[in-house]
mmCIF file of C-alpha atoms in Angstrom:
data_model
loop_
_atom_site.group_PDB
_atom_site.id
_atom_site.type_symbol
_atom_site.label_atom_id
_atom_site.label_comp_id
_atom_site.label_asym_id
_atom_site.label_seq_id
_atom_site.Cartn_x
_atom_site.Cartn_y
_atom_site.Cartn_z
ATOM 1 C CA LEU A 1 0.021 -0.321 -0.243
ATOM 2 C CA ASN A 2 1.753 3.240 -0.371
ATOM 3 C CA HIS A 3 -0.564 5.416 -1.071
ATOM 4 C CA GLU A 4 -0.675 8.733 1.351
ATOM 5 C CA LEU A 5 -3.649 7.623 3.091
ATOM 6 C CA ALA A 6 -3.261 4.266 3.208
ATOM 7 C CA GLY A 7 -3.086 2.662 6.933
ATOM 8 C CA GLN A 8 -5.334 6.134 8.088
ATOM 9 C CA HIS A 9 -8.565 6.616 9.285
ATOM 10 C CA LEU A 10 -10.791 8.582 7.667
ATOM 11 C CA THR A 11 -13.484 10.395 8.154
ATOM 12 C CA PHE A 12 -16.432 12.164 5.890
ATOM 13 C CA ASP A 13 -17.902 15.702 6.916
ATOM 14 C CA VAL A 14 -21.318 15.807 5.558
ATOM 15 C CA GLU A 15 -24.417 17.535 5.734
ATOM 16 C CA LEU A 16 -28.089 15.930 4.762
ATOM 17 C CA MET A 17 -30.729 17.329 3.182
ATOM 18 C CA GLU A 18 -34.388 16.326 4.052
ATOM 19 C CA CYS A 19 -36.694 16.015 0.434
ATOM 20 C CA ILE A 20 -39.443 18.248 0.730
ATOM 21 C CA PRO A 21 -41.829 17.300 -1.859
ATOM 22 C CA GLY A 22 -43.020 20.080 -4.839
ATOM 23 C CA ASP A 23 -46.582 20.810 -5.667
ATOM 24 C CA LYS A 24 -46.139 18.245 -9.206
ATOM 25 C CA MET A 25 -44.548 15.287 -6.937
ATOM 26 C CA GLN A 26 -46.436 12.361 -5.871
ATOM 27 C CA LYS A 27 -46.109 9.443 -3.311
ATOM 28 C CA ALA A 28 -47.316 6.025 -3.106
ATOM 29 C CA THR A 29 -46.332 2.844 -1.198
ATOM 30 C CA PHE A 30 -45.603 -0.354 -2.589
ATOM 31 C CA GLY A 31 -46.377 -3.698 -0.210
ATOM 32 C CA ALA A 32 -43.647 -6.607 -1.194
ATOM 33 C CA GLY A 33 -42.602 -9.588 0.556
ATOM 34 C CA CYS A 34 -38.973 -7.877 1.264
ATOM 35 C CA PHE A 35 -38.537 -4.690 1.076
ATOM 36 C CA TRP A 36 -34.681 -3.833 0.293
ATOM 37 C CA SER A 37 -34.937 -5.506 -3.084
ATOM 38 C CA VAL A 38 -37.836 -3.444 -4.425
ATOM 39 C CA GLU A 39 -36.346 -0.020 -3.099
ATOM 40 C CA LEU A 40 -33.385 -0.575 -5.138
ATOM 41 C CA ALA A 41 -35.066 -0.759 -7.996
ATOM 42 C CA TYR A 42 -37.237 2.196 -7.099
ATOM 43 C CA GLN A 43 -34.314 4.232 -5.915
ATOM 44 C CA ARG A 44 -32.976 3.216 -9.902
ATOM 45 C CA THR A 45 -36.610 4.241 -11.487
ATOM 46 C CA PRO A 46 -35.996 7.546 -13.391
ATOM 47 C CA GLY A 47 -38.228 10.455 -12.050
ATOM 48 C CA VAL A 48 -38.212 9.430 -8.293
ATOM 49 C CA ILE A 49 -36.661 11.569 -5.997
ATOM 50 C CA SER A 50 -37.112 9.703 -2.912
ATOM 51 C CA THR A 51 -37.788 6.081 -0.617
ATOM 52 C CA GLU A 52 -38.516 5.155 2.309
ATOM 53 C CA VAL A 53 -38.476 1.500 3.452
ATOM 54 C CA GLY A 54 -41.434 0.472 6.434
ATOM 55 C CA TYR A 55 -43.841 -1.529 8.200
ATOM 56 C CA CYS A 56 -48.447 -1.564 7.338
ATOM 57 C CA ASN A 57 -50.994 -2.951 8.948
ATOM 58 C CA GLY A 58 -49.961 -5.684 11.724
ATOM 59 C CA GLN A 59 -51.314 -5.865 15.640
ATOM 60 C CA THR A 60 -47.731 -5.016 17.620
ATOM 61 C CA ASP A 61 -46.646 -0.890 18.038
ATOM 62 C CA ASN A 62 -43.295 -0.120 16.445
ATOM 63 C CA PRO A 63 -42.650 -3.412 15.328
ATOM 64 C CA THR A 64 -38.369 -5.099 14.323
ATOM 65 C CA TYR A 65 -37.431 -6.583 11.608
ATOM 66 C CA GLU A 66 -36.662 -9.284 13.248
ATOM 67 C CA GLU A 67 -40.525 -9.213 14.552
ATOM 68 C CA VAL A 68 -42.025 -8.757 11.299
ATOM 69 C CA CYS A 69 -39.838 -11.318 9.552
ATOM 70 C CA SER A 70 -41.299 -13.459 11.763
ATOM 71 C CA GLY A 71 -44.638 -13.452 9.892
ATOM 72 C CA ASN A 72 -46.518 -13.012 13.489
ATOM 73 C CA THR A 73 -47.660 -9.250 13.950
ATOM 74 C CA GLY A 74 -49.400 -9.408 10.525
ATOM 75 C CA HIS A 75 -47.379 -5.863 9.599
ATOM 76 C CA ALA A 76 -46.296 -5.936 5.576
ATOM 77 C CA GLU A 77 -43.068 -4.356 4.337
ATOM 78 C CA VAL A 78 -43.891 -1.770 1.918
ATOM 79 C CA VAL A 79 -41.457 0.924 0.614
ATOM 80 C CA HIS A 80 -42.518 4.342 0.752
ATOM 81 C CA VAL A 81 -41.797 6.141 -2.960
ATOM 82 C CA ILE A 82 -41.664 9.895 -3.631
ATOM 83 C CA TYR A 83 -41.758 10.816 -7.551
ATOM 84 C CA ASP A 84 -41.733 13.369 -10.154
ATOM 85 C CA PRO A 85 -44.648 11.884 -12.968
#
């Protein structure tokens, strides 16, 4: 490793921006068996501004990922999409 940064700890100072949908933006929520690959597909779709994953319906308040995956909470994994039609 002959790079000048080899072996050094790197940190990055970033500022996150909040997406505030404009008047033209639309919202949709899609249920799927597992939200990870579905979210990635929407992130790669032209016109999609942002995605967010979570759970819908179900009987447990604030379930964990493991609880939802167990199938005992009644929740569906979903992807919330904000897009420019």
